[in-house]
Amino acid sequence: MTSAPQDPGAAGDGPAARPPLPEVVPADGLPARVRIHEVGPRDGLQNEQTVVPVEVKAEFVRRLAAAGLSTVEATSFVHPRWVPQLADAAELFATLTADPELRGVDLPVLVPNDRGLDRALELGARHVAVFASATESFARANLNRTVEESLAMFAPVASRAAAAGARIRGYVSMCFGDPWEGAVPVAQVVRVCRALRDMGCAEISLGDTIGVATPGQVEALLTALGTAGVAPEELAVHFHDTYGQALSNTLTALRHGVTTVDASAGGLGGCPYARSATGNLATEDLLWMLRGLGIETGVDLDRLAATSGWMATRLGRPSPSRTVRALSVPSHKES
Ligand code: HMG
Ligand code: MG
């Protein structure tokens, strides 16, 4: 018996009846698999005007993990006066680590200093991230320190985290442009990346905090880092999408051998200390591209988009992700 052809535009079609798009057409020079470092609960929610209740945050993390995201950056152990949106870090993190559904899910947290690390380790954190800046202006605005002073603040955090058996990631912000200083010399970024790597960061995430980068810049920075001995396997990319360049920048990085990409469900995100920072690359937009290229991620796009739709309702505004919005209509073939 042959089944009747599906009418994707028929009344009552839910997302399940949607034809399997995008068509898969692989391209040369790309990895077979990409690891997504989901930052929605941290980078996304740190910038929300609405304070999201802790139980909603916990449910958000659970749904992200259930969609197949195995690394979900959960929160920040920063000063609550600096980021009131994440003042519930301890309560949230304790809830998450006690949840059997989240066993095996990597839940990194941001820690700027010893105090932050103490708070994270007390609650059993196994993966922490320090966050440096390539520019003096942002180091001052975000950390109340010069670049050198902030690196000096991170060094004991990195060695103590290693001694406690925790993995450590290092972010570098303002890698491609700074709202106060304009263009950022590549050598400045390379120097901070090397300093973080030398203090023991297992992975360095290159941040385009204000979303101004274009692919030529990405290529130039990755080439310079390679020359300085920092391999693509040690790197992740973290693009905010202010000017709609995040996907093309990501593709450029993938062609250079980077296989870890930071993204935020629904395109939430921003930094309260860089006014021009808007949302991160939306995880769904990234997944659409990777799926079309036949690149494995282990993430269920429909389930993730449903999670972002759910979160958008909680935040009271539509998701900025193009893919989330497109998937919320019944069919791609509707005219
Ligand atoms: P400070 O005011 O210089 O702090 O802030 P301090 O070291 O002088 O200490 C002052 C008081 O704060 C002391 O308490 C400390 O104990 C307390 P007192 O003795 O006065 O009672 N304190 C803390 N309390 C709780 N948790 C802590 C902590 N540290 C000190 N961890 C500090 C320095 C680093 C704390 C502050 O600047 C800060 O919290 N900054 C965080 C800013 C932030 O979270 N920004 C957003 C994340 S970065 C980002 O989004 C970019 C990224 O996504 C990549 C990209 O896009 O580029 C990662
Ligand atoms: Mg960010």
Tab-separated table of C-alpha atoms and ligand atoms in Angstrom:
chain	number	residue	atom	x	y	z
A	1	MET	CA	0.000	0.000	0.000
A	2	THR	CA	1.356	3.400	-0.859
A	3	SER	CA	0.707	6.243	1.522
A	4	ALA	CA	-1.050	9.358	0.283
A	5	PRO	CA	1.281	12.238	-0.519
A	6	GLN	CA	1.406	14.818	2.250
A	7	ASP	CA	-0.211	18.162	1.638
A	8	PRO	CA	2.038	20.414	3.662
A	9	GLY	CA	-0.404	23.290	3.428
A	10	ALA	CA	-3.414	21.306	4.666
A	11	ALA	CA	-5.388	22.699	7.572
A	12	GLY	CA	-4.281	21.293	10.905
A	13	ASP	CA	-0.716	20.587	9.803
A	14	GLY	CA	1.562	20.954	12.801
A	15	PRO	CA	5.323	21.136	12.724
A	16	ALA	CA	5.417	17.299	12.495
A	17	ALA	CA	3.877	17.434	8.969
A	18	ARG	CA	6.519	19.853	7.717
A	19	PRO	CA	8.621	18.553	4.829
A	20	PRO	CA	12.194	17.757	5.844
A	21	LEU	CA	13.953	20.985	5.006
A	22	PRO	CA	16.545	22.156	4.358
A	23	GLU	CA	17.676	19.782	1.658
A	24	VAL	CA	21.026	18.258	2.636
A	25	VAL	CA	23.824	19.228	0.264
A	26	PRO	CA	27.297	18.859	1.802
A	27	ALA	CA	30.146	21.187	0.818
A	28	ASP	CA	33.893	20.557	0.799
A	29	GLY	CA	36.272	21.698	3.494
A	30	LEU	CA	33.873	21.490	6.425
A	31	PRO	CA	33.866	19.307	9.544
A	32	ALA	CA	31.588	16.266	9.870
A	33	ARG	CA	30.445	17.339	13.325
A	34	VAL	CA	30.111	20.618	15.222
A	35	ARG	CA	29.820	20.955	18.986
A	36	ILE	CA	27.368	23.661	20.002
A	37	HIS	CA	28.117	25.538	23.227
A	38	GLU	CA	24.671	26.850	24.136
A	39	VAL	CA	24.809	30.209	25.946
A	40	GLY	CA	21.105	31.186	26.067
A	41	PRO	CA	20.549	30.851	29.816
A	42	ARG	CA	23.680	32.899	30.564
A	43	ASP	CA	24.412	35.327	27.718
A	44	GLY	CA	20.736	35.454	26.757
A	45	LEU	CA	19.160	35.997	30.125
A	46	GLN	CA	21.883	38.292	31.537
A	47	ASN	CA	20.635	40.993	29.205
A	48	GLU	CA	16.888	40.745	29.783
A	49	GLN	CA	15.043	43.642	31.380
A	50	THR	CA	12.466	41.211	32.757
A	51	VAL	CA	13.842	39.203	35.640
A	52	VAL	CA	13.111	35.618	34.729
A	53	PRO	CA	12.017	33.482	37.714
A	54	VAL	CA	14.520	30.838	38.725
A	55	GLU	CA	12.108	27.954	38.027
A	56	VAL	CA	11.596	29.231	34.455
A	57	LYS	CA	15.387	29.358	33.967
A	58	ALA	CA	15.693	25.784	35.256
A	59	GLU	CA	12.943	24.627	32.894
A	60	PHE	CA	14.676	26.451	30.019
A	61	VAL	CA	17.916	24.547	30.702
A	62	ARG	CA	16.009	21.235	30.966
A	63	ARG	CA	14.279	21.828	27.631
A	64	LEU	CA	17.545	22.826	25.941
A	65	ALA	CA	19.182	19.644	27.192
A	66	ALA	CA	16.176	17.566	26.121
A	67	ALA	CA	16.552	19.024	22.616
A	68	GLY	CA	20.031	17.456	22.515
A	69	LEU	CA	22.301	20.303	23.619
A	70	SER	CA	24.986	18.621	25.719
A	71	THR	CA	26.717	21.858	26.816
A	72	VAL	CA	24.463	24.546	28.288
A	73	GLU	CA	26.152	27.553	29.885
A	74	ALA	CA	23.911	27.962	32.894
A	75	THR	CA	24.689	31.198	34.723
A	76	SER	CA	27.445	33.465	36.132
A	77	PHE	CA	28.899	33.686	39.610
A	78	VAL	CA	29.589	37.406	39.230
A	79	HIS	CA	28.748	40.211	41.609
A	80	PRO	CA	24.924	40.345	41.802
A	81	ARG	CA	25.042	44.131	41.750
A	82	TRP	CA	26.809	43.982	38.388
A	83	VAL	CA	24.377	41.521	36.810
A	84	PRO	CA	21.153	41.428	38.841
A	85	GLN	CA	19.510	39.222	36.209
A	86	LEU	CA	21.744	36.348	37.359
A	87	ALA	CA	21.632	37.065	41.097
A	88	ASP	CA	19.936	33.685	41.557
A	89	ALA	CA	23.016	31.820	40.242
A	90	ALA	CA	23.485	29.699	43.361
A	91	GLU	CA	19.841	28.669	43.622
A	92	LEU	CA	19.630	27.902	39.901
A	93	PHE	CA	22.862	25.948	39.776
A	94	ALA	CA	21.942	23.890	42.866
A	95	THR	CA	18.573	23.063	41.255
A	96	LEU	CA	20.207	22.021	38.004
A	97	THR	CA	22.884	19.817	39.527
A	98	ALA	CA	20.290	18.049	41.709
A	99	ASP	CA	18.140	17.247	38.671
A	100	PRO	CA	18.532	13.630	37.475
A	101	GLU	CA	17.314	14.690	33.985
A	102	LEU	CA	20.474	16.801	33.646
A	103	ARG	CA	22.953	14.133	34.683
A	104	GLY	CA	25.694	14.039	32.052
A	105	VAL	CA	24.911	17.532	30.745
A	106	ASP	CA	27.910	19.874	30.822
A	107	LEU	CA	26.825	23.061	32.664
A	108	PRO	CA	29.614	25.661	32.442
A	109	VAL	CA	29.364	28.829	34.527
A	110	LEU	CA	31.168	32.172	34.353
A	111	VAL	CA	33.517	33.071	37.211
A	112	PRO	CA	35.445	36.353	37.095
A	113	ASN	CA	37.586	35.884	40.202
A	114	ASP	CA	38.420	33.742	43.226
A	115	ARG	CA	35.172	34.676	44.929
A	116	GLY	CA	33.184	33.532	41.901
A	117	LEU	CA	35.184	30.312	41.685
A	118	ASP	CA	34.613	29.570	45.395
A	119	ARG	CA	30.872	29.994	44.931
A	120	ALA	CA	30.865	27.744	41.850
A	121	LEU	CA	33.071	25.000	43.308
A	122	GLU	CA	31.052	24.900	46.528
A	123	LEU	CA	28.079	23.873	44.407
A	124	GLY	CA	30.037	21.272	42.475
A	125	ALA	CA	30.757	23.123	39.212
A	126	ARG	CA	32.926	21.032	36.879
A	127	HIS	CA	33.363	23.578	34.084
A	128	VAL	CA	34.043	27.288	34.621
A	129	ALA	CA	34.848	30.179	32.313
A	130	VAL	CA	36.828	33.360	32.834
A	131	PHE	CA	36.155	36.282	30.511
A	132	ALA	CA	38.904	38.583	29.335
A	133	SER	CA	38.839	41.516	26.961
A	134	ALA	CA	41.093	42.372	24.035
A	135	THR	CA	40.551	46.065	24.761
A	136	GLU	CA	41.223	48.273	27.760
A	137	SER	CA	37.876	50.068	27.517
A	138	PHE	CA	35.810	46.907	27.810
A	139	ALA	CA	38.061	45.389	30.497
A	140	ARG	CA	37.395	48.517	32.543
A	141	ALA	CA	33.648	48.583	31.832
A	142	ASN	CA	33.052	44.860	32.378
A	143	LEU	CA	35.541	43.936	35.069
A	144	ASN	CA	36.627	47.226	36.647
A	145	ARG	CA	40.218	46.291	35.753
A	146	THR	CA	42.828	46.863	33.062
A	147	VAL	CA	43.497	43.975	30.670
A	148	GLU	CA	46.648	43.059	32.644
A	149	GLU	CA	44.883	43.308	35.994
A	150	SER	CA	42.076	41.087	34.765
A	151	LEU	CA	44.539	38.467	33.476
A	152	ALA	CA	46.250	38.601	36.885
A	153	MET	CA	42.821	38.075	38.492
A	154	PHE	CA	42.156	35.020	36.277
A	155	ALA	CA	45.504	33.249	36.769
A	156	PRO	CA	44.789	31.909	40.278
A	157	VAL	CA	41.222	31.072	39.192
A	158	ALA	CA	42.614	28.910	36.396
A	159	SER	CA	45.151	27.118	38.574
A	160	ARG	CA	42.686	26.520	41.405
A	161	ALA	CA	40.039	25.289	38.963
A	162	ALA	CA	42.561	22.853	37.479
A	163	ALA	CA	43.584	21.649	40.946
A	164	ALA	CA	39.900	21.005	41.682
A	165	GLY	CA	39.604	18.989	38.460
A	166	ALA	CA	37.353	21.521	36.724
A	167	ARG	CA	37.650	22.330	33.038
A	168	ILE	CA	38.319	25.980	32.276
A	169	ARG	CA	37.294	28.009	29.245
A	170	GLY	CA	38.558	31.497	28.468
A	171	TYR	CA	36.505	34.093	26.649
A	172	VAL	CA	38.091	37.007	24.822
A	173	SER	CA	35.657	39.854	24.163
A	174	MET	CA	35.911	42.606	21.548
A	175	CYS	CA	38.026	40.515	19.179
A	176	PHE	CA	36.775	42.310	16.063
A	177	GLY	CA	35.775	45.814	17.090
A	178	ASP	CA	35.099	47.820	20.212
A	179	PRO	CA	32.386	50.460	20.713
A	180	TRP	CA	34.833	52.865	22.402
A	181	GLU	CA	38.090	52.100	20.582
A	182	GLY	CA	36.918	51.133	17.093
A	183	ALA	CA	39.174	48.684	15.236
A	184	VAL	CA	41.021	46.198	17.431
A	185	PRO	CA	44.536	45.188	16.326
A	186	VAL	CA	44.803	41.432	15.721
A	187	ALA	CA	48.049	41.310	17.745
A	188	GLN	CA	46.161	42.528	20.813
A	189	VAL	CA	43.654	39.668	20.506
A	190	VAL	CA	46.387	37.094	19.920
A	191	ARG	CA	48.251	38.246	23.026
A	192	VAL	CA	45.205	37.819	25.284
A	193	CYS	CA	44.338	34.419	23.715
A	194	ARG	CA	47.849	33.174	24.364
A	195	ALA	CA	47.816	34.450	27.931
A	196	LEU	CA	44.576	32.562	28.627
A	197	ARG	CA	45.857	29.431	26.941
A	198	ASP	CA	49.118	29.599	28.887
A	199	MET	CA	47.299	29.888	32.187
A	200	GLY	CA	45.506	26.606	31.417
A	201	CYS	CA	42.296	27.410	29.555
A	202	ALA	CA	41.363	24.289	27.605
A	203	GLU	CA	39.326	26.312	25.110
A	204	ILE	CA	39.384	29.951	24.042
A	205	SER	CA	36.161	31.478	22.770
A	206	LEU	CA	36.645	34.398	20.384
A	207	GLY	CA	33.944	36.956	21.106
A	208	ASP	CA	32.490	39.411	18.659
A	209	THR	CA	30.714	41.105	21.535
A	210	ILE	CA	29.035	43.809	19.447
A	211	GLY	CA	28.504	41.748	16.297
A	212	VAL	CA	30.508	43.866	13.861
A	213	ALA	CA	32.886	41.242	12.420
A	214	THR	CA	32.974	40.224	8.766
A	215	PRO	CA	34.482	37.026	7.303
A	216	GLY	CA	37.783	38.577	6.200
A	217	GLN	CA	38.477	39.587	9.784
A	218	VAL	CA	37.660	36.097	11.041
A	219	GLU	CA	40.040	34.607	8.512
A	220	ALA	CA	42.788	37.094	9.444
A	221	LEU	CA	42.449	36.422	13.179
A	222	LEU	CA	42.394	32.627	12.809
A	223	THR	CA	45.437	32.771	10.558
A	224	ALA	CA	47.303	34.980	13.045
A	225	LEU	CA	46.359	32.666	15.916
A	226	GLY	CA	47.610	29.664	13.934
A	227	THR	CA	50.922	31.426	13.326
A	228	ALA	CA	51.126	32.160	17.077
A	229	GLY	CA	50.627	28.455	17.858
A	230	VAL	CA	46.959	28.523	18.882
A	231	ALA	CA	45.285	25.738	16.908
A	232	PRO	CA	41.654	25.786	15.710
A	233	GLU	CA	40.927	22.748	17.911
A	234	GLU	CA	41.594	24.959	20.952
A	235	LEU	CA	39.159	27.627	19.780
A	236	ALA	CA	35.464	28.352	19.767
A	237	VAL	CA	33.688	31.238	18.067
A	238	HIS	CA	31.127	33.462	19.758
A	239	PHE	CA	29.374	35.801	17.358
A	240	HIS	CA	26.701	38.270	18.310
A	241	ASP	CA	24.458	38.954	15.338
A	242	THR	CA	23.975	42.727	15.429
A	243	TYR	CA	24.716	43.231	11.719
A	244	GLY	CA	23.506	39.827	10.488
A	245	GLN	CA	27.047	38.533	9.928
A	246	ALA	CA	27.162	35.774	12.540
A	247	LEU	CA	26.400	32.859	10.201
A	248	SER	CA	28.826	33.876	7.478
A	249	ASN	CA	31.493	34.432	10.120
A	250	THR	CA	30.752	31.002	11.578
A	251	LEU	CA	31.037	29.328	8.181
A	252	THR	CA	34.393	31.031	7.687
A	253	ALA	CA	35.585	29.708	11.054
A	254	LEU	CA	34.399	26.176	10.206
A	255	ARG	CA	36.409	26.316	6.986
A	256	HIS	CA	39.435	27.169	9.136
A	257	GLY	CA	39.017	24.054	11.269
A	258	VAL	CA	37.064	25.456	14.238
A	259	THR	CA	34.433	22.925	15.362
A	260	THR	CA	32.989	24.515	18.509
A	261	VAL	CA	30.406	27.236	18.021
A	262	ASP	CA	28.679	29.286	20.713
A	263	ALA	CA	25.052	30.096	20.038
A	264	SER	CA	21.987	31.130	21.942
A	265	ALA	CA	18.563	29.526	21.650
A	266	GLY	CA	16.193	31.890	19.894
A	267	GLY	CA	18.977	34.467	19.428
A	268	LEU	CA	18.717	35.829	22.961
A	269	GLY	CA	21.714	37.672	24.278
A	270	GLY	CA	23.877	40.698	24.748
A	271	CYS	CA	26.143	42.237	27.295
A	272	PRO	CA	24.878	44.815	29.800
A	273	TYR	CA	28.341	46.468	29.711
A	274	ALA	CA	28.478	46.984	25.921
A	275	ARG	CA	25.417	48.922	24.847
A	276	SER	CA	25.733	47.948	21.196
A	277	ALA	CA	25.712	44.202	21.934
A	278	THR	CA	22.559	42.484	20.689
A	279	GLY	CA	21.669	38.797	20.659
A	280	ASN	CA	24.023	35.936	19.878
A	281	LEU	CA	23.867	33.850	16.747
A	282	ALA	CA	20.584	31.971	17.175
A	283	THR	CA	21.146	28.267	17.739
A	284	GLU	CA	18.258	27.470	15.392
A	285	ASP	CA	19.737	29.584	12.559
A	286	LEU	CA	23.039	27.777	13.052
A	287	LEU	CA	21.297	24.399	13.056
A	288	TRP	CA	19.438	25.161	9.854
A	289	MET	CA	22.724	25.847	8.082
A	290	LEU	CA	24.543	22.864	9.601
A	291	ARG	CA	21.665	20.528	8.816
A	292	GLY	CA	21.678	21.704	5.192
A	293	LEU	CA	25.406	21.030	5.021
A	294	GLY	CA	24.936	17.549	6.492
A	295	ILE	CA	26.984	18.439	9.590
A	296	GLU	CA	26.072	16.478	12.731
A	297	THR	CA	25.226	18.268	15.987
A	298	GLY	CA	22.985	15.833	17.852
A	299	VAL	CA	20.400	18.595	18.346
A	300	ASP	CA	16.719	18.332	17.405
A	301	LEU	CA	15.847	21.553	15.572
A	302	ASP	CA	12.063	21.318	15.999
A	303	ARG	CA	12.328	20.646	19.709
A	304	LEU	CA	14.764	23.506	20.144
A	305	ALA	CA	12.611	25.961	18.183
A	306	ALA	CA	9.620	24.948	20.333
A	307	THR	CA	11.720	25.715	23.425
A	308	SER	CA	12.640	29.149	22.085
A	309	GLY	CA	8.985	29.798	21.242
A	310	TRP	CA	8.087	28.851	24.823
A	311	MET	CA	10.809	31.167	26.208
A	312	ALA	CA	9.687	34.030	23.936
A	313	THR	CA	6.216	33.752	25.455
A	314	ARG	CA	7.732	33.978	28.936
A	315	LEU	CA	9.731	37.062	27.905
A	316	GLY	CA	6.702	38.632	26.243
A	317	ARG	CA	8.264	39.249	22.828
A	318	PRO	CA	8.920	37.242	19.654
A	319	SER	CA	12.196	35.417	19.195
A	320	PRO	CA	14.717	37.363	17.081
A	321	SER	CA	15.690	34.101	15.341
A	322	ARG	CA	14.612	33.974	11.693
A	323	THR	CA	14.457	30.188	11.833
A	324	VAL	CA	12.307	30.110	14.969
A	325	ARG	CA	9.875	32.512	13.309
A	326	ALA	CA	9.839	30.574	10.032
A	327	LEU	CA	9.252	27.274	11.810
A	328	SER	CA	6.341	28.695	13.738
A	329	VAL	CA	4.266	28.896	10.521
A	330	PRO	CA	2.635	25.617	9.490
A	331	SER	CA	4.469	25.044	6.205
A	332	HIS	CA	7.428	26.269	4.212
A	333	LYS	CA	5.402	25.857	1.028
A	334	GLU	CA	2.596	28.219	1.895
A	335	SER	CA	2.283	31.158	-0.429
B	1	HMG	P1	34.655	45.046	41.739
B	1	HMG	O1	33.626	46.015	42.164
B	1	HMG	O2	35.972	45.565	41.246
B	1	HMG	O3	34.839	43.962	42.873
B	1	HMG	O4	34.000	44.145	40.597
B	1	HMG	P2	35.908	43.856	44.025
B	1	HMG	O5	36.846	42.751	43.654
B	1	HMG	O6	36.471	45.204	44.346
B	1	HMG	O7	34.980	43.391	45.246
B	1	HMG	C1	33.936	44.240	45.734
B	1	HMG	C2	32.904	43.428	46.481
B	1	HMG	O8	32.296	42.501	45.581
B	1	HMG	C3	33.476	42.570	47.619
B	1	HMG	O9	32.482	42.524	48.631
B	1	HMG	C4	33.592	41.204	47.015
B	1	HMG	O10	33.494	40.138	47.957
B	1	HMG	C5	32.364	41.179	46.119
B	1	HMG	P3	32.609	43.434	49.941
B	1	HMG	O11	33.923	43.058	50.536
B	1	HMG	O12	32.598	44.852	49.436
B	1	HMG	O13	31.375	43.064	50.681
B	1	HMG	N1	32.563	40.250	44.993
B	1	HMG	C6	31.726	39.279	44.640
B	1	HMG	N2	30.534	38.883	45.129
B	1	HMG	C7	29.965	37.819	44.519
B	1	HMG	N3	30.503	37.154	43.479
B	1	HMG	C8	31.681	37.537	42.977
B	1	HMG	C9	32.323	38.636	43.556
B	1	HMG	N4	33.489	39.248	43.267
B	1	HMG	C10	33.625	40.233	44.159
B	1	HMG	N5	32.210	36.866	41.930
B	1	HMG	C11	33.841	42.055	39.398
B	1	HMG	C12	34.760	43.134	39.937
B	1	HMG	C13	34.653	41.176	38.502
B	1	HMG	C14	33.289	41.257	40.590
B	1	HMG	C15	32.673	42.743	38.656
B	1	HMG	O14	33.237	43.610	37.701
B	1	HMG	C16	31.751	41.796	37.970
B	1	HMG	O15	31.052	41.019	38.621
B	1	HMG	N6	31.697	41.829	36.597
B	1	HMG	C17	30.891	40.925	35.836
B	1	HMG	C18	30.406	41.560	34.561
B	1	HMG	C19	29.643	40.562	33.745
B	1	HMG	O16	29.193	39.525	34.224
B	1	HMG	N7	29.498	40.853	32.436
B	1	HMG	C20	28.806	40.002	31.520
B	1	HMG	C21	29.557	38.745	31.196
B	1	HMG	S1	30.841	38.971	29.996
B	1	HMG	C22	30.033	38.823	28.454
B	1	HMG	O17	28.829	38.787	28.394
B	1	HMG	C23	30.859	38.664	27.210
B	1	HMG	C24	30.871	37.217	26.679
B	1	HMG	O18	29.567	36.775	26.366
B	1	HMG	C25	31.754	37.120	25.432
B	1	HMG	C26	31.432	38.169	24.361
B	1	HMG	O19	30.279	38.267	23.931
B	1	HMG	O20	32.376	38.863	23.978
B	1	HMG	C27	31.442	36.242	27.726
B	2	MG	MG	28.504	37.186	24.533
